[in-house]
Amino acid sequence: MSNNFYFYPLGILLLFFAACKPSSPEGAPEKARLSTQRLSPAAYPSANAAAGFALVELFTSEGCSSCPPADKVAAEMARLADSTRVPVYVLAYHVDYWNRLGWHDRFSAPEFSARQNWYAQIWQSSQMYTPQWWSMVRWSL
């Protein structure tokens, strides 16, 4: 058995969500199931952990006018992962390169911009922009 890490476009990750079904007791009312589930490591059975997980990273900024819709998608994706008990972890990094254009993002850090640059180098991309998504899926074979 080997562990493999793969990076995928966001669309493939959304297909992953579509194929997953909630793991909750049969006959439990939908509203009750959703209201009692919380995002925590204990919420995911070990079988799911052995099967794998997905990591979704959003590079965003308060100075970016097109980022608020992406921030909402990230929040909804995290909510969906929680409600379906699918091991998907959504992270948002506020980059600092918008700061020099006059809008200082209070959540920004140079390390987040460096991380985005690292992904661009891995994928041999010359483009770094916000909002930008990167995703990684890991599973055991």
PDB file of C-alpha atoms in Angstrom:
ATOM      1  CA  MET A   1       0.000   0.000   0.000  1.00  0.00           C
ATOM      2  CA  SER A   2       1.452   3.343  -0.955  1.00  0.00           C
ATOM      3  CA  ASN A   3       0.323   6.873  -0.238  1.00  0.00           C
ATOM      4  CA  ASN A   4      -0.064   9.051  -3.287  1.00  0.00           C
ATOM      5  CA  PHE A   5      -0.625  12.790  -3.469  1.00  0.00           C
ATOM      6  CA  TYR A   6      -2.213  14.302  -6.545  1.00  0.00           C
ATOM      7  CA  PHE A   7      -3.137  17.861  -7.398  1.00  0.00           C
ATOM      8  CA  TYR A   8      -6.391  18.389  -9.271  1.00  0.00           C
ATOM      9  CA  PRO A   9      -8.328  21.296 -10.657  1.00  0.00           C
ATOM     10  CA  LEU A  10     -11.268  22.396  -8.548  1.00  0.00           C
ATOM     11  CA  GLY A  11     -13.799  20.806 -10.914  1.00  0.00           C
ATOM     12  CA  ILE A  12     -12.505  17.311 -10.207  1.00  0.00           C
ATOM     13  CA  LEU A  13     -12.776  17.973  -6.492  1.00  0.00           C
ATOM     14  CA  LEU A  14     -16.398  19.015  -6.947  1.00  0.00           C
ATOM     15  CA  LEU A  15     -17.045  15.697  -8.713  1.00  0.00           C
ATOM     16  CA  PHE A  16     -15.547  14.028  -5.641  1.00  0.00           C
ATOM     17  CA  PHE A  17     -18.197  15.789  -3.548  1.00  0.00           C
ATOM     18  CA  ALA A  18     -20.976  14.777  -5.905  1.00  0.00           C
ATOM     19  CA  ALA A  19     -20.027  11.106  -5.622  1.00  0.00           C
ATOM     20  CA  CYS A  20     -20.022  11.128  -1.804  1.00  0.00           C
ATOM     21  CA  LYS A  21     -23.045  10.370   0.306  1.00  0.00           C
ATOM     22  CA  PRO A  22     -23.622  11.438   3.896  1.00  0.00           C
ATOM     23  CA  SER A  23     -22.577   8.800   6.406  1.00  0.00           C
ATOM     24  CA  SER A  24     -25.310   9.044   9.003  1.00  0.00           C
ATOM     25  CA  PRO A  25     -27.780   6.647  10.559  1.00  0.00           C
ATOM     26  CA  GLU A  26     -30.580   5.414   8.324  1.00  0.00           C
ATOM     27  CA  GLY A  27     -33.837   7.217   8.901  1.00  0.00           C
ATOM     28  CA  ALA A  28     -32.267  10.178  10.714  1.00  0.00           C
ATOM     29  CA  PRO A  29     -34.034  13.379   9.729  1.00  0.00           C
ATOM     30  CA  GLU A  30     -31.880  15.433   7.359  1.00  0.00           C
ATOM     31  CA  LYS A  31     -32.207  18.625   9.405  1.00  0.00           C
ATOM     32  CA  ALA A  32     -31.209  16.859  12.623  1.00  0.00           C
ATOM     33  CA  ARG A  33     -28.183  15.239  10.985  1.00  0.00           C
ATOM     34  CA  LEU A  34     -26.923  18.524   9.577  1.00  0.00           C
ATOM     35  CA  SER A  35     -27.456  20.480  12.776  1.00  0.00           C
ATOM     36  CA  THR A  36     -25.539  18.019  14.969  1.00  0.00           C
ATOM     37  CA  GLN A  37     -22.473  17.524  12.805  1.00  0.00           C
ATOM     38  CA  ARG A  38     -19.352  19.583  13.436  1.00  0.00           C
ATOM     39  CA  LEU A  39     -16.047  19.801  11.603  1.00  0.00           C
ATOM     40  CA  SER A  40     -13.583  17.901  13.780  1.00  0.00           C
ATOM     41  CA  PRO A  41     -11.197  14.971  13.308  1.00  0.00           C
ATOM     42  CA  ALA A  42     -13.431  12.802  15.518  1.00  0.00           C
ATOM     43  CA  ALA A  43     -16.336  13.334  13.114  1.00  0.00           C
ATOM     44  CA  TYR A  44     -14.633  11.290  10.413  1.00  0.00           C
ATOM     45  CA  PRO A  45     -14.471   7.522  10.834  1.00  0.00           C
ATOM     46  CA  SER A  46     -11.040   5.946  10.462  1.00  0.00           C
ATOM     47  CA  ALA A  47     -12.222   4.195   7.288  1.00  0.00           C
ATOM     48  CA  ASN A  48     -12.559   7.592   5.605  1.00  0.00           C
ATOM     49  CA  ALA A  49      -9.076   8.592   6.756  1.00  0.00           C
ATOM     50  CA  ALA A  50      -7.627   5.406   5.268  1.00  0.00           C
ATOM     51  CA  ALA A  51      -9.431   6.084   1.997  1.00  0.00           C
ATOM     52  CA  GLY A  52      -7.946   9.555   1.718  1.00  0.00           C
ATOM     53  CA  PHE A  53      -8.743  13.220   1.933  1.00  0.00           C
ATOM     54  CA  ALA A  54      -8.786  16.367  -0.150  1.00  0.00           C
ATOM     55  CA  LEU A  55      -7.118  19.680   0.599  1.00  0.00           C
ATOM     56  CA  VAL A  56      -8.422  22.802  -1.133  1.00  0.00           C
ATOM     57  CA  GLU A  57      -6.448  26.030  -0.882  1.00  0.00           C
ATOM     58  CA  LEU A  58      -7.779  29.431  -1.868  1.00  0.00           C
ATOM     59  CA  PHE A  59      -5.430  32.367  -2.382  1.00  0.00           C
ATOM     60  CA  THR A  60      -7.414  35.518  -1.733  1.00  0.00           C
ATOM     61  CA  SER A  61      -7.128  39.127  -0.563  1.00  0.00           C
ATOM     62  CA  GLU A  62      -9.296  41.820   0.971  1.00  0.00           C
ATOM     63  CA  GLY A  63      -7.961  44.125  -1.760  1.00  0.00           C
ATOM     64  CA  CYS A  64      -9.310  41.904  -4.541  1.00  0.00           C
ATOM     65  CA  SER A  65     -12.765  42.893  -5.791  1.00  0.00           C
ATOM     66  CA  SER A  66     -13.494  39.439  -7.247  1.00  0.00           C
ATOM     67  CA  CYS A  67     -12.449  37.527  -4.103  1.00  0.00           C
ATOM     68  CA  PRO A  68     -15.603  37.800  -1.931  1.00  0.00           C
ATOM     69  CA  PRO A  69     -17.550  35.334  -4.149  1.00  0.00           C
ATOM     70  CA  ALA A  70     -14.617  32.886  -3.960  1.00  0.00           C
ATOM     71  CA  ASP A  71     -14.504  33.316  -0.180  1.00  0.00           C
ATOM     72  CA  LYS A  72     -18.205  32.389  -0.086  1.00  0.00           C
ATOM     73  CA  VAL A  73     -17.553  29.296  -2.217  1.00  0.00           C
ATOM     74  CA  ALA A  74     -14.766  28.265   0.178  1.00  0.00           C
ATOM     75  CA  ALA A  75     -17.088  28.669   3.163  1.00  0.00           C
ATOM     76  CA  GLU A  76     -19.833  26.684   1.423  1.00  0.00           C
ATOM     77  CA  MET A  77     -17.364  23.958   0.453  1.00  0.00           C
ATOM     78  CA  ALA A  78     -16.268  23.657   4.096  1.00  0.00           C
ATOM     79  CA  ARG A  79     -19.912  23.540   5.202  1.00  0.00           C
ATOM     80  CA  LEU A  80     -20.692  20.865   2.619  1.00  0.00           C
ATOM     81  CA  ALA A  81     -17.684  18.785   3.691  1.00  0.00           C
ATOM     82  CA  ASP A  82     -18.841  19.031   7.284  1.00  0.00           C
ATOM     83  CA  SER A  83     -22.465  18.166   6.556  1.00  0.00           C
ATOM     84  CA  THR A  84     -21.574  15.180   4.362  1.00  0.00           C
ATOM     85  CA  ARG A  85     -18.757  14.023   6.645  1.00  0.00           C
ATOM     86  CA  VAL A  86     -16.354  13.982   3.712  1.00  0.00           C
ATOM     87  CA  PRO A  87     -12.699  14.598   4.692  1.00  0.00           C
ATOM     88  CA  VAL A  88     -12.167  17.783   2.698  1.00  0.00           C
ATOM     89  CA  TYR A  89     -10.156  20.561   4.313  1.00  0.00           C
ATOM     90  CA  VAL A  90     -10.524  24.091   2.971  1.00  0.00           C
ATOM     91  CA  LEU A  91      -7.832  26.694   3.695  1.00  0.00           C
ATOM     92  CA  ALA A  92      -7.805  30.359   2.681  1.00  0.00           C
ATOM     93  CA  TYR A  93      -4.538  32.270   2.441  1.00  0.00           C
ATOM     94  CA  HIS A  94      -4.527  36.056   2.160  1.00  0.00           C
ATOM     95  CA  VAL A  95      -1.621  37.077  -0.076  1.00  0.00           C
ATOM     96  CA  ASP A  96       0.300  40.294   0.520  1.00  0.00           C
ATOM     97  CA  TYR A  97       1.041  41.473  -3.027  1.00  0.00           C
ATOM     98  CA  TRP A  98      -2.195  43.494  -3.123  1.00  0.00           C
ATOM     99  CA  ASN A  99      -0.934  45.547  -0.159  1.00  0.00           C
ATOM    100  CA  ARG A 100       1.424  47.584  -2.336  1.00  0.00           C
ATOM    101  CA  LEU A 101      -1.533  48.717  -4.468  1.00  0.00           C
ATOM    102  CA  GLY A 102      -3.024  50.751  -1.640  1.00  0.00           C
ATOM    103  CA  TRP A 103      -5.247  48.281   0.205  1.00  0.00           C
ATOM    104  CA  HIS A 104      -3.607  46.654   3.212  1.00  0.00           C
ATOM    105  CA  ASP A 105      -5.121  43.225   3.914  1.00  0.00           C
ATOM    106  CA  ARG A 106      -5.016  42.722   7.672  1.00  0.00           C
ATOM    107  CA  PHE A 107      -4.900  38.925   7.210  1.00  0.00           C
ATOM    108  CA  SER A 108      -2.124  38.908   4.600  1.00  0.00           C
ATOM    109  CA  ALA A 109       1.331  37.438   5.088  1.00  0.00           C
ATOM    110  CA  PRO A 110       4.361  37.131   2.799  1.00  0.00           C
ATOM    111  CA  GLU A 111       4.456  33.393   3.582  1.00  0.00           C
ATOM    112  CA  PHE A 112       1.059  32.986   1.904  1.00  0.00           C
ATOM    113  CA  SER A 113       2.286  34.712  -1.262  1.00  0.00           C
ATOM    114  CA  ALA A 114       5.396  32.505  -1.160  1.00  0.00           C
ATOM    115  CA  ARG A 115       3.183  29.415  -0.905  1.00  0.00           C
ATOM    116  CA  GLN A 116       1.184  30.513  -3.946  1.00  0.00           C
ATOM    117  CA  ASN A 117       4.444  31.131  -5.807  1.00  0.00           C
ATOM    118  CA  TRP A 118       5.635  27.644  -4.818  1.00  0.00           C
ATOM    119  CA  TYR A 119       2.508  26.111  -6.383  1.00  0.00           C
ATOM    120  CA  ALA A 120       3.040  28.171  -9.533  1.00  0.00           C
ATOM    121  CA  GLN A 121       6.614  26.854  -9.770  1.00  0.00           C
ATOM    122  CA  ILE A 122       5.498  23.244  -9.265  1.00  0.00           C
ATOM    123  CA  TRP A 123       2.937  23.572 -12.056  1.00  0.00           C
ATOM    124  CA  GLN A 124       5.306  25.644 -14.193  1.00  0.00           C
ATOM    125  CA  SER A 125       2.769  28.442 -14.323  1.00  0.00           C
ATOM    126  CA  SER A 126       3.753  32.063 -14.786  1.00  0.00           C
ATOM    127  CA  GLN A 127       0.425  33.261 -13.408  1.00  0.00           C
ATOM    128  CA  MET A 128      -0.363  34.170  -9.820  1.00  0.00           C
ATOM    129  CA  TYR A 129      -3.655  35.922  -9.215  1.00  0.00           C
ATOM    130  CA  THR A 130      -6.550  36.155  -6.807  1.00  0.00           C
ATOM    131  CA  PRO A 131      -8.773  34.388  -6.340  1.00  0.00           C
ATOM    132  CA  GLN A 132      -6.785  31.289  -7.236  1.00  0.00           C
ATOM    133  CA  TRP A 133      -7.551  27.718  -6.169  1.00  0.00           C
ATOM    134  CA  TRP A 134      -5.230  24.763  -5.749  1.00  0.00           C
ATOM    135  CA  SER A 135      -6.391  21.346  -4.614  1.00  0.00           C
ATOM    136  CA  MET A 136      -4.710  18.128  -3.569  1.00  0.00           C
ATOM    137  CA  VAL A 137      -6.237  14.698  -3.137  1.00  0.00           C
ATOM    138  CA  ARG A 138      -4.530  11.855  -1.260  1.00  0.00           C
ATOM    139  CA  TRP A 139      -5.594   8.252  -1.232  1.00  0.00           C
ATOM    140  CA  SER A 140      -4.063   4.871  -0.571  1.00  0.00           C
ATOM    141  CA  LEU A 141      -3.661   2.305  -3.314  1.00  0.00           C
TER     142      LEU A 141
END
